[in-house]
Amino acid sequence: MNDLMQDPMILRQIIMDHYEYPRNHELTHDETYMSRHMASDSCIDDIYVEAKIHDRVIEDIRFDGVACTIATASTSIMSELLKGKTIDEANKIIENYHAMIDGKDYDEDLLEEAVCMHTVGKQANRIKCATIGWKAIEEMIKESE
């Protein structure tokens, strides 16, 4: 792993940047978008995720709601990372993200900034937070196929 991504302060800065200034953090309410409501039993996370998937390409991802730092940051990163990707590319990234969270081997180059979440799996109570937005897009991808 890149030395910078081993630095806890760099990881914290990436997470806080995506929490304080989340990307794609506004719903469109456009009926051409799929939508998922996701809520956590163990945290304040209660978000809506929208995705526009056309011709097996994720054209746009948006989200809004109330969420903790980890859920907001991971969903923000996910929305940037998967936008413009084909379904096959997105599935490979999602698979690697879950492998990373589960402490398994993963391709850090595919995950880009999402590697900032690599220590989350060590905190069982944070796994749901780190995956809530990712699970929403997985469901929408499956529905689109």
CSV table of C-alpha atoms in Angstrom, one decimal:
chain,number,residue,atom,x,y,z
A,1,MET,CA,0.0,0.0,0.0
A,2,ASN,CA,1.2,3.5,-0.8
A,3,ASP,CA,3.1,4.9,2.2
A,4,LEU,CA,0.8,8.0,2.3
A,5,MET,CA,-2.2,5.7,2.7
A,6,GLN,CA,-0.6,4.1,5.8
A,7,ASP,CA,-0.5,7.5,7.5
A,8,PRO,CA,-3.5,7.7,9.9
A,9,MET,CA,-3.6,11.5,9.5
A,10,ILE,CA,-3.9,11.3,5.7
A,11,LEU,CA,-6.6,8.7,6.0
A,12,ARG,CA,-8.5,10.9,8.5
A,13,GLN,CA,-8.1,13.9,6.2
A,14,ILE,CA,-9.7,12.0,3.3
A,15,ILE,CA,-12.5,10.8,5.4
A,16,MET,CA,-13.2,14.2,7.0
A,17,ASP,CA,-13.0,15.9,3.6
A,18,HIS,CA,-15.7,13.6,2.2
A,19,TYR,CA,-17.8,14.0,5.4
A,20,GLU,CA,-17.6,17.8,5.5
A,21,TYR,CA,-17.9,18.2,1.7
A,22,PRO,CA,-19.7,15.1,0.4
A,23,ARG,CA,-19.7,14.7,-3.3
A,24,ASN,CA,-23.0,14.0,-5.2
A,25,HIS,CA,-24.9,14.8,-2.0
A,26,GLU,CA,-28.2,15.9,-3.5
A,27,LEU,CA,-31.1,13.8,-4.7
A,28,THR,CA,-32.5,14.5,-8.2
A,29,HIS,CA,-36.0,12.9,-7.6
A,30,ASP,CA,-35.8,12.1,-11.3
A,31,GLU,CA,-38.0,9.1,-12.2
A,32,THR,CA,-35.3,7.8,-14.6
A,33,TYR,CA,-33.1,7.1,-11.5
A,34,MET,CA,-33.4,4.0,-9.3
A,35,SER,CA,-33.6,4.7,-5.6
A,36,ARG,CA,-32.9,2.9,-2.4
A,37,HIS,CA,-33.6,3.8,1.2
A,38,MET,CA,-31.0,2.4,3.6
A,39,ALA,CA,-31.2,2.6,7.4
A,40,SER,CA,-29.0,1.2,10.1
A,41,ASP,CA,-30.3,-0.4,13.3
A,42,SER,CA,-27.0,0.4,15.1
A,43,CYS,CA,-26.2,3.9,14.0
A,44,ILE,CA,-27.9,7.2,12.9
A,45,ASP,CA,-27.5,6.2,9.2
A,46,ASP,CA,-30.7,6.8,7.3
A,47,ILE,CA,-29.9,7.6,3.7
A,48,TYR,CA,-31.4,7.5,0.2
A,49,VAL,CA,-29.2,6.6,-2.7
A,50,GLU,CA,-30.1,7.2,-6.3
A,51,ALA,CA,-28.4,5.9,-9.5
A,52,LYS,CA,-29.0,6.3,-13.1
A,53,ILE,CA,-27.9,3.2,-14.9
A,54,HIS,CA,-28.3,3.1,-18.7
A,55,ASP,CA,-26.8,0.6,-21.2
A,56,ARG,CA,-24.9,-1.1,-18.4
A,57,VAL,CA,-23.1,2.1,-17.4
A,58,ILE,CA,-23.6,3.9,-14.1
A,59,GLU,CA,-24.2,7.4,-15.4
A,60,ASP,CA,-24.8,9.1,-12.0
A,61,ILE,CA,-25.0,8.3,-8.3
A,62,ARG,CA,-26.5,10.7,-5.7
A,63,PHE,CA,-27.3,10.4,-2.0
A,64,ASP,CA,-28.8,12.3,0.9
A,65,GLY,CA,-30.0,11.8,4.4
A,66,VAL,CA,-28.5,11.7,7.9
A,67,ALA,CA,-25.4,9.6,8.4
A,68,CYS,CA,-22.4,9.3,10.6
A,69,THR,CA,-18.9,10.3,9.4
A,70,ILE,CA,-17.9,6.9,8.1
A,71,ALA,CA,-21.2,6.3,6.2
A,72,THR,CA,-21.2,9.7,4.6
A,73,ALA,CA,-17.5,9.6,3.6
A,74,SER,CA,-17.7,6.0,2.2
A,75,THR,CA,-20.9,6.8,0.2
A,76,SER,CA,-19.4,10.0,-1.1
A,77,ILE,CA,-16.2,8.2,-2.2
A,78,MET,CA,-18.3,5.4,-3.7
A,79,SER,CA,-20.4,7.9,-5.7
A,80,GLU,CA,-17.3,9.4,-7.3
A,81,LEU,CA,-15.5,6.1,-7.8
A,82,LEU,CA,-18.4,4.3,-9.6
A,83,LYS,CA,-19.8,7.1,-11.6
A,84,GLY,CA,-19.1,6.5,-15.3
A,85,LYS,CA,-18.1,2.8,-14.8
A,86,THR,CA,-19.7,-0.1,-16.6
A,87,ILE,CA,-21.6,-2.6,-14.5
A,88,ASP,CA,-18.7,-5.1,-14.8
A,89,GLU,CA,-16.1,-2.5,-13.7
A,90,ALA,CA,-18.3,-1.4,-10.8
A,91,ASN,CA,-18.9,-5.0,-9.6
A,92,LYS,CA,-15.2,-5.6,-9.6
A,93,ILE,CA,-14.6,-2.4,-7.5
A,94,ILE,CA,-17.4,-3.3,-5.1
A,95,GLU,CA,-16.1,-6.9,-4.7
A,96,ASN,CA,-12.6,-5.5,-3.9
A,97,TYR,CA,-14.1,-3.0,-1.4
A,98,HIS,CA,-15.9,-5.7,0.5
A,99,ALA,CA,-12.8,-7.8,0.4
A,100,MET,CA,-10.8,-4.9,1.9
A,101,ILE,CA,-13.4,-4.3,4.7
A,102,ASP,CA,-13.4,-8.1,5.4
A,103,GLY,CA,-9.6,-8.1,5.8
A,104,LYS,CA,-9.0,-10.2,2.6
A,105,ASP,CA,-6.7,-9.5,-0.3
A,106,TYR,CA,-7.8,-6.7,-2.6
A,107,ASP,CA,-6.6,-4.5,-5.4
A,108,GLU,CA,-5.9,-1.1,-3.9
A,109,ASP,CA,-5.4,0.5,-7.3
A,110,LEU,CA,-9.0,-0.2,-8.1
A,111,LEU,CA,-10.2,1.4,-4.9
A,112,GLU,CA,-8.4,4.7,-5.2
A,113,GLU,CA,-9.5,6.9,-2.2
A,114,ALA,CA,-11.7,4.2,-0.9
A,115,VAL,CA,-8.6,2.5,0.6
A,116,CYS,CA,-8.9,5.1,3.4
A,117,MET,CA,-11.5,2.7,4.8
A,118,HIS,CA,-9.1,-0.2,5.1
A,119,THR,CA,-9.0,-0.2,8.9
A,120,VAL,CA,-12.8,-0.1,9.3
A,121,GLY,CA,-13.1,-3.9,9.3
A,122,LYS,CA,-11.2,-4.0,12.6
A,123,GLN,CA,-14.2,-2.1,14.2
A,124,ALA,CA,-17.2,-4.5,13.8
A,125,ASN,CA,-19.6,-1.7,14.7
A,126,ARG,CA,-18.4,0.4,11.8
A,127,ILE,CA,-18.7,-2.2,9.0
A,128,LYS,CA,-22.4,-1.4,8.4
A,129,CYS,CA,-21.6,2.3,8.3
A,130,ALA,CA,-18.8,1.8,5.7
A,131,THR,CA,-20.9,-0.4,3.5
A,132,ILE,CA,-24.4,1.1,3.6
A,133,GLY,CA,-24.1,3.1,0.4
A,134,TRP,CA,-22.2,0.3,-1.3
A,135,LYS,CA,-25.0,-2.1,-0.5
A,136,ALA,CA,-27.6,0.3,-2.0
A,137,ILE,CA,-25.7,0.5,-5.3
A,138,GLU,CA,-25.3,-3.3,-5.4
A,139,GLU,CA,-29.0,-3.7,-5.1
A,140,MET,CA,-29.7,-1.2,-7.9
A,141,ILE,CA,-27.0,-2.9,-10.2
A,142,LYS,CA,-28.7,-6.2,-9.7
A,143,GLU,CA,-32.1,-4.7,-10.4
A,144,SER,CA,-30.8,-3.1,-13.6
A,145,GLU,CA,-29.6,-6.4,-15.0
